């Protein structure tokens, strides 16, 4: 309670960035032999005390909107920001969302993060929010936005941190989802390299800018981090869509830092080189069961989905390098997506998926897929 009162009494203003100590007396009134007044600038706190304060704030304020207090700590000054980042990074295995960089880190491993997506049909834009309560009607905290663009024979979803600026040239650009002509095969691209040594995808369609790279700090290309495939329904039989995903997922477990690399075979037959920071996961949709009384296909969404739709799905892992032995648990739902209103959908995800990857997968479910239905 004491630390909380002290922290809340601190007003985050420009005075925290000032290097001039607080002096209540007019200039020249103080005797030169007197000791200088104690500094009131929080940036001069002892490192041990400062680290303990931020650590306690980080532990006690794990959920939004109280999580904004951790962000406020990072906004005091550069010294506070570095220590806050260090503490948040050390607890990244919790899957807590604090900074924009956390949107590309693996989710929690015990309970899924509950989110929802709102669709704007007029401008083909989709907004991802983190649920603040268990209710399906709360406003939530905005995380990402995606907008659909049609380019000739294919479709792209540009994903951004800014709901009003959705372009590949924006500083808020985080990645994109690209489809083929039939909208049955999708590729997920990241704006940043997923691991050291990663090379951007070749081809004009994979570049962020039409011209050459304009800055060494801004990659001119995109980095492939996943593929999605919807299986053809050649017989046009009734039933849900069948999906399979191959993803490069961040690993936050201690075993992933052994420095050993491994090779994996993706569903399309390509060899994937593992890294110490990223693993390779293969997900597939959980098969629903036929309900004789209702005469429909059913999945147990545990109350998180209320409207029947062909877009609804649940994904489980067949291969998951974040787990011992690299074998996935086909009974654990890693991502579920479903409809709760005309333009509202729920999205619940957990490790090894990141919020960015989960959102991209859900975006692929929108739109008609004549070859799969």
Coordinates of C-alpha atoms in Angstrom, one line a residue:
X1 CA 0.0 0.0 0.0
X2 CA 2.8 2.4 0.8
X3 CA 4.5 1.9 -2.6
X4 CA 1.2 2.4 -4.4
X5 CA 0.5 5.6 -2.5
X6 CA 3.9 6.9 -3.3
X7 CA 3.6 6.0 -7.0
X8 CA 0.2 7.5 -7.4
X9 CA 1.4 10.7 -5.6
X10 CA 3.9 11.1 -8.4
X11 CA 2.6 13.2 -11.3
X12 CA 4.1 12.1 -14.6
X13 CA 5.0 15.4 -16.0
X14 CA 8.0 17.0 -17.7
X15 CA 9.5 17.6 -14.3
X16 CA 10.6 14.0 -14.2
X17 CA 12.7 14.5 -17.2
X18 CA 14.3 17.6 -15.7
X19 CA 17.9 17.3 -14.4
X20 CA 17.6 20.4 -12.2
X21 CA 17.0 19.5 -8.6
X22 CA 14.0 21.0 -6.9
X23 CA 15.0 24.1 -4.9
X24 CA 12.2 25.8 -3.0
X25 CA 14.2 28.9 -2.0
X26 CA 14.9 31.8 -4.3
X27 CA 18.3 32.0 -5.9
X28 CA 20.9 33.6 -3.7
X29 CA 19.0 33.1 -0.4
X30 CA 20.9 30.0 0.5
X31 CA 24.2 30.2 2.3
X32 CA 27.0 28.6 0.3
X33 CA 28.2 26.7 3.4
X34 CA 24.8 24.9 3.8
X35 CA 24.3 21.4 2.4
X36 CA 22.4 21.3 -1.0
X37 CA 18.7 20.4 -0.7
X38 CA 17.7 16.8 -1.3
X39 CA 16.8 16.1 -4.9
X40 CA 13.2 15.4 -5.6
X41 CA 13.8 13.9 -9.0
X42 CA 12.7 10.2 -9.1
X43 CA 15.4 9.5 -11.7
X44 CA 18.1 9.7 -8.9
X45 CA 16.6 6.8 -6.9
X46 CA 19.0 4.0 -6.0
X47 CA 19.0 1.2 -8.6
X48 CA 18.1 -1.4 -6.1
X49 CA 15.1 0.6 -4.7
X50 CA 14.0 1.6 -8.2
X51 CA 14.1 -1.9 -9.4
X52 CA 12.1 -3.2 -6.4
X53 CA 9.4 -0.4 -6.9
X54 CA 8.9 -1.2 -10.6
X55 CA 9.0 -5.0 -9.9
X56 CA 6.2 -4.7 -7.4
X57 CA 4.1 -2.5 -9.7
X58 CA 4.6 -5.1 -12.5
X59 CA 3.5 -8.0 -10.3
X60 CA 0.5 -6.3 -8.7
X61 CA -0.8 -4.6 -11.9
X62 CA -1.0 -7.6 -14.3
X63 CA -4.4 -6.8 -15.9
X64 CA -5.6 -3.8 -17.9
X65 CA -6.5 -1.0 -17.2
X66 CA -4.3 -1.1 -14.1
X67 CA -1.4 -2.3 -16.4
X68 CA -1.1 1.3 -17.5
X69 CA 0.8 2.0 -14.3
X70 CA 3.7 -0.1 -15.6
X71 CA 3.6 1.8 -18.9
X72 CA 3.7 5.0 -16.9
X73 CA 6.9 3.8 -15.1
X74 CA 8.5 3.5 -18.5
X75 CA 7.5 7.0 -19.4
X76 CA 9.3 8.7 -16.5
X77 CA 12.8 8.9 -18.0
X78 CA 15.3 6.7 -20.0
X79 CA 16.6 5.1 -16.8
X80 CA 13.2 4.0 -15.7
X81 CA 12.3 2.9 -19.2
X82 CA 15.3 0.6 -19.4
X83 CA 14.6 -1.0 -16.0
X84 CA 10.9 -1.4 -16.8
X85 CA 11.7 -3.1 -20.1
X86 CA 14.1 -5.4 -18.4
X87 CA 11.6 -6.5 -15.8
X88 CA 8.8 -6.9 -18.3
X89 CA 11.0 -9.0 -20.6
X90 CA 12.1 -11.2 -17.7
X91 CA 8.4 -12.2 -17.1
X92 CA 7.5 -12.5 -20.8
X93 CA 6.6 -16.2 -20.2
X94 CA 3.5 -14.9 -18.5
X95 CA 2.2 -13.6 -21.8
X96 CA 1.2 -10.3 -20.3
X97 CA 0.6 -7.5 -22.8
X98 CA 2.4 -4.3 -21.8
X99 CA 4.2 -2.7 -24.8
X100 CA 3.6 -3.0 -28.5
X101 CA 6.5 -5.4 -28.8
X102 CA 4.5 -7.8 -26.5
X103 CA 2.0 -8.3 -29.4
X104 CA 4.6 -10.5 -31.1
X105 CA 5.4 -12.6 -28.0
X106 CA 3.9 -15.9 -27.1
X107 CA 0.7 -15.8 -25.1
X108 CA 0.1 -17.3 -21.6
X109 CA 0.6 -21.0 -21.2
X110 CA -2.1 -21.7 -18.5
X111 CA -5.2 -19.7 -19.4
X112 CA -5.9 -18.0 -22.8
X113 CA -6.1 -14.3 -23.3
X114 CA -9.7 -13.4 -24.2
X115 CA -10.1 -10.9 -27.0
X116 CA -12.7 -9.8 -29.5
X117 CA -12.7 -8.5 -33.1
X118 CA -15.1 -5.9 -34.4
X119 CA -15.7 -5.6 -38.2
X120 CA -16.5 -2.5 -40.1
X121 CA -18.1 -3.6 -43.4
X122 CA -18.0 -0.1 -45.0
X123 CA -14.2 0.1 -45.1
X124 CA -13.3 -3.6 -44.7
X125 CA -11.5 -2.9 -41.5
X126 CA -11.2 -5.2 -38.5
X127 CA -10.3 -4.1 -35.0
X128 CA -8.7 -6.4 -32.3
X129 CA -9.4 -5.6 -28.6
X130 CA -8.3 -7.2 -25.4
X131 CA -11.2 -8.0 -23.2
X132 CA -11.1 -6.3 -19.8
X133 CA -13.9 -8.4 -18.3
X134 CA -15.5 -11.7 -18.9
X135 CA -18.5 -9.9 -20.4
X136 CA -18.9 -10.0 -24.2
X137 CA -20.1 -6.3 -24.2
X138 CA -17.1 -4.5 -22.6
X139 CA -15.2 -1.9 -24.7
X140 CA -11.9 -3.6 -24.3
X141 CA -8.4 -2.2 -25.0
X142 CA -7.4 -1.7 -28.6
X143 CA -4.5 -3.8 -29.8
X144 CA -4.4 -4.0 -33.6
X145 CA -6.3 -3.1 -36.7
X146 CA -6.4 -4.9 -40.1
X147 CA -7.8 -3.7 -43.4
X148 CA -8.5 -5.7 -46.5
X149 CA -7.1 -4.6 -49.9
X150 CA -7.7 -6.3 -53.2
X151 CA -4.7 -6.3 -55.6
X152 CA -5.5 -8.0 -58.9
X153 CA -5.9 -11.7 -58.3
X154 CA -5.0 -11.7 -54.6
X155 CA -6.1 -10.1 -51.3
X156 CA -4.0 -8.5 -48.6
X157 CA -4.8 -7.6 -45.0
X158 CA -2.5 -4.8 -43.7
X159 CA -2.1 -5.1 -39.9
X160 CA -1.2 -1.9 -37.9
X161 CA -0.9 -0.6 -34.4
X162 CA -2.8 2.6 -35.6
X163 CA -6.5 2.2 -36.3
X164 CA -6.4 5.2 -38.7
X165 CA -3.1 4.6 -40.5
X166 CA -3.1 1.2 -42.2
X167 CA -0.3 1.4 -44.8
X168 CA 2.9 -0.5 -45.2
X169 CA 4.9 2.7 -45.2
X170 CA 3.6 3.7 -41.7
X171 CA 5.7 3.4 -38.6
X172 CA 2.7 1.6 -37.0
X173 CA 2.8 -1.2 -39.6
X174 CA 3.5 -4.6 -38.0
X175 CA 2.8 -7.1 -40.8
X176 CA 0.3 -8.4 -43.3
X177 CA -1.7 -11.4 -44.5
X178 CA -1.6 -12.3 -48.2
X179 CA -3.9 -14.7 -50.0
X180 CA -3.8 -16.5 -53.4
X181 CA -6.4 -16.2 -56.1
X182 CA -8.8 -18.8 -54.6
X183 CA -8.3 -17.5 -51.0
X184 CA -7.4 -21.0 -49.8
X185 CA -3.7 -20.4 -49.2
X186 CA -2.4 -17.5 -47.0
X187 CA 1.0 -16.3 -46.0
X188 CA 1.7 -14.3 -42.8
X189 CA 4.4 -11.6 -43.1
X190 CA 6.1 -9.8 -40.2
X191 CA 7.6 -6.3 -40.6
X192 CA 10.5 -7.2 -38.4
X193 CA 12.9 -10.2 -38.6
X194 CA 11.6 -13.0 -36.3
X195 CA 15.1 -13.9 -35.2
X196 CA 18.7 -12.9 -35.8
X197 CA 19.9 -13.9 -39.3
X198 CA 16.4 -13.9 -40.8
X199 CA 16.2 -12.8 -44.5
X200 CA 13.3 -10.9 -46.0
X201 CA 11.1 -12.7 -48.5
X202 CA 12.0 -12.1 -52.1
X203 CA 9.7 -10.7 -54.7
X204 CA 8.1 -7.3 -55.4
X205 CA 4.8 -8.2 -53.7
X206 CA 6.7 -8.9 -50.4
X207 CA 8.4 -5.4 -50.3
X208 CA 7.1 -2.7 -48.0
X209 CA 8.1 0.1 -50.3
X210 CA 8.1 0.5 -54.1
X211 CA 11.4 2.2 -54.0
X212 CA 14.7 1.0 -52.5
X213 CA 15.2 0.9 -48.7
X214 CA 15.0 4.4 -47.3
X215 CA 16.5 3.8 -43.9
X216 CA 18.7 1.1 -42.3
X217 CA 16.4 1.0 -39.3
X218 CA 13.3 0.3 -41.4
X219 CA 13.4 -3.1 -43.3
X220 CA 12.3 -2.6 -46.9
X221 CA 11.0 -6.2 -47.0
X222 CA 8.6 -8.5 -45.1
X223 CA 9.6 -11.7 -43.3
X224 CA 7.5 -14.8 -43.7
X225 CA 6.4 -16.2 -40.3
X226 CA 3.6 -18.6 -41.3
X227 CA 1.4 -20.3 -43.8
X228 CA -2.3 -21.2 -43.8
X229 CA -4.1 -23.6 -46.0
X230 CA -7.8 -24.4 -46.3
X231 CA -8.5 -27.8 -47.8
X232 CA -10.6 -28.1 -50.9
X233 CA -14.2 -29.5 -50.6
X234 CA -14.3 -31.2 -54.0
X235 CA -17.5 -33.2 -53.2
X236 CA -19.3 -30.1 -51.8
X237 CA -20.3 -32.0 -48.8
X238 CA -21.8 -30.2 -45.9
X239 CA -19.5 -29.4 -43.0
X240 CA -17.1 -26.9 -41.5
X241 CA -13.9 -25.7 -43.2
X242 CA -10.7 -27.7 -42.7
X243 CA -7.6 -25.7 -42.0
X244 CA -3.9 -26.3 -41.3
X245 CA -1.3 -23.8 -40.2
X246 CA 2.5 -23.9 -40.1
X247 CA 3.9 -21.1 -38.0
X248 CA 7.2 -19.8 -36.7
X249 CA 6.3 -19.2 -33.1
X250 CA 8.3 -17.4 -30.3
X251 CA 9.5 -19.7 -27.6
X252 CA 9.9 -18.3 -24.1
X253 CA 10.7 -21.5 -22.2
X254 CA 14.3 -21.9 -20.7
X255 CA 14.8 -25.0 -22.9
X256 CA 14.6 -22.9 -26.0
X257 CA 17.8 -21.1 -25.1
X258 CA 20.1 -24.1 -25.4
X259 CA 21.5 -22.7 -28.7
X260 CA 20.7 -25.9 -30.6
X261 CA 19.1 -25.7 -34.0
X262 CA 16.9 -28.2 -35.6
X263 CA 15.3 -28.8 -39.0
X264 CA 11.6 -29.4 -39.5
X265 CA 9.4 -30.3 -42.4
X266 CA 6.4 -28.1 -43.0
X267 CA 3.1 -29.3 -44.5
X268 CA 4.1 -28.1 -48.0
X269 CA 7.4 -30.1 -47.9
X270 CA 9.8 -27.3 -47.2
X271 CA 12.6 -27.7 -44.7
X272 CA 12.4 -25.2 -41.8
X273 CA 15.5 -24.3 -39.9
X274 CA 14.8 -23.8 -36.2
X275 CA 16.5 -21.1 -34.1
X276 CA 17.0 -20.7 -30.4
X277 CA 14.4 -17.9 -30.2
X278 CA 11.7 -19.4 -32.4
X279 CA 10.1 -22.8 -32.7
X280 CA 8.0 -24.3 -35.4
X281 CA 4.4 -25.3 -34.8
X282 CA 1.8 -27.0 -36.9
X283 CA -1.8 -26.4 -36.1
X284 CA -5.0 -27.9 -37.4
X285 CA -8.7 -27.2 -36.8
X286 CA -10.4 -29.4 -34.2
X287 CA -12.9 -31.7 -35.9
X288 CA -16.5 -30.9 -34.8
X289 CA -19.1 -33.6 -34.0
X290 CA -22.4 -34.0 -35.6
X291 CA -25.4 -33.4 -33.3
X292 CA -28.3 -35.6 -34.3
X293 CA -30.9 -33.6 -32.4
X294 CA -29.9 -30.2 -33.7
X295 CA -28.8 -31.6 -37.1
X296 CA -25.7 -29.5 -37.2
X297 CA -21.9 -29.6 -36.5
X298 CA -21.0 -28.6 -33.0
X299 CA -17.9 -27.5 -31.1
X300 CA -17.7 -26.6 -27.4
X301 CA -16.7 -23.0 -27.2
X302 CA -17.5 -22.8 -23.4
X303 CA -20.0 -19.9 -23.9
X304 CA -17.6 -17.7 -25.8
X305 CA -19.4 -18.2 -29.2
X306 CA -23.2 -17.7 -29.5
X307 CA -23.9 -17.6 -33.2
X308 CA -23.5 -20.5 -35.6
X309 CA -21.2 -19.6 -38.5
X310 CA -18.9 -21.4 -41.0
X311 CA -16.1 -19.0 -39.8
X312 CA -16.1 -20.5 -36.3
X313 CA -13.1 -22.7 -35.6
X314 CA -10.8 -24.1 -32.9
X315 CA -7.1 -24.9 -33.5
X316 CA -5.0 -27.5 -31.8
X317 CA -1.3 -28.4 -32.2
X318 CA 0.1 -31.5 -33.9
X319 CA 3.7 -30.2 -33.7
X320 CA 4.7 -27.7 -31.0
X321 CA 8.4 -27.1 -30.2
X322 CA 7.5 -25.1 -27.1
X323 CA 6.4 -28.4 -25.5
X324 CA 8.7 -31.2 -24.3
X325 CA 9.5 -33.5 -27.2
X326 CA 8.0 -31.1 -29.7
X327 CA 4.7 -33.0 -29.8
X328 CA 1.5 -31.0 -29.6
X329 CA -1.5 -31.7 -27.3
X330 CA -4.5 -32.1 -29.6
X331 CA -6.9 -31.7 -26.7
X332 CA -5.7 -28.2 -25.7
X333 CA -7.3 -25.4 -27.7
X334 CA -4.6 -22.9 -28.6
X335 CA -6.8 -20.6 -30.6
X336 CA -10.6 -20.3 -31.0
X337 CA -12.6 -17.9 -33.0
X338 CA -16.3 -17.5 -33.3
X339 CA -19.2 -15.2 -33.9
X340 CA -21.2 -13.5 -31.2
X341 CA -23.0 -10.7 -33.2
X342 CA -23.4 -9.4 -36.7
X343 CA -20.0 -7.8 -36.7
X344 CA -18.5 -9.0 -33.5
X345 CA -16.3 -12.1 -33.0
X346 CA -14.4 -13.5 -30.0
X347 CA -10.7 -14.6 -30.3
X348 CA -9.0 -16.5 -27.5
X349 CA -5.4 -17.5 -27.8
X350 CA -2.5 -18.9 -25.8
X351 CA 1.1 -20.1 -26.1
X352 CA 2.8 -20.6 -28.5
X353 CA 0.8 -18.1 -30.6
X354 CA 1.3 -14.4 -30.3
X355 CA -1.5 -11.9 -30.6
X356 CA -0.3 -10.8 -34.0
X357 CA -0.3 -14.4 -35.4
X358 CA -3.6 -15.2 -33.8
X359 CA -5.2 -12.1 -35.3
X360 CA -3.7 -12.9 -38.8
X361 CA -5.2 -16.4 -38.7
X362 CA -8.6 -15.1 -37.7
X363 CA -8.5 -12.5 -40.6
X364 CA -8.1 -15.4 -43.0
X365 CA -11.5 -16.7 -41.9
X366 CA -13.4 -13.7 -43.2
X367 CA -14.6 -13.7 -46.8
X368 CA -16.2 -16.4 -49.0
X369 CA -14.2 -19.5 -49.9
X370 CA -16.2 -21.2 -52.7
X371 CA -13.6 -24.0 -53.0
X372 CA -13.9 -24.9 -49.4
X373 CA -17.6 -24.7 -48.6

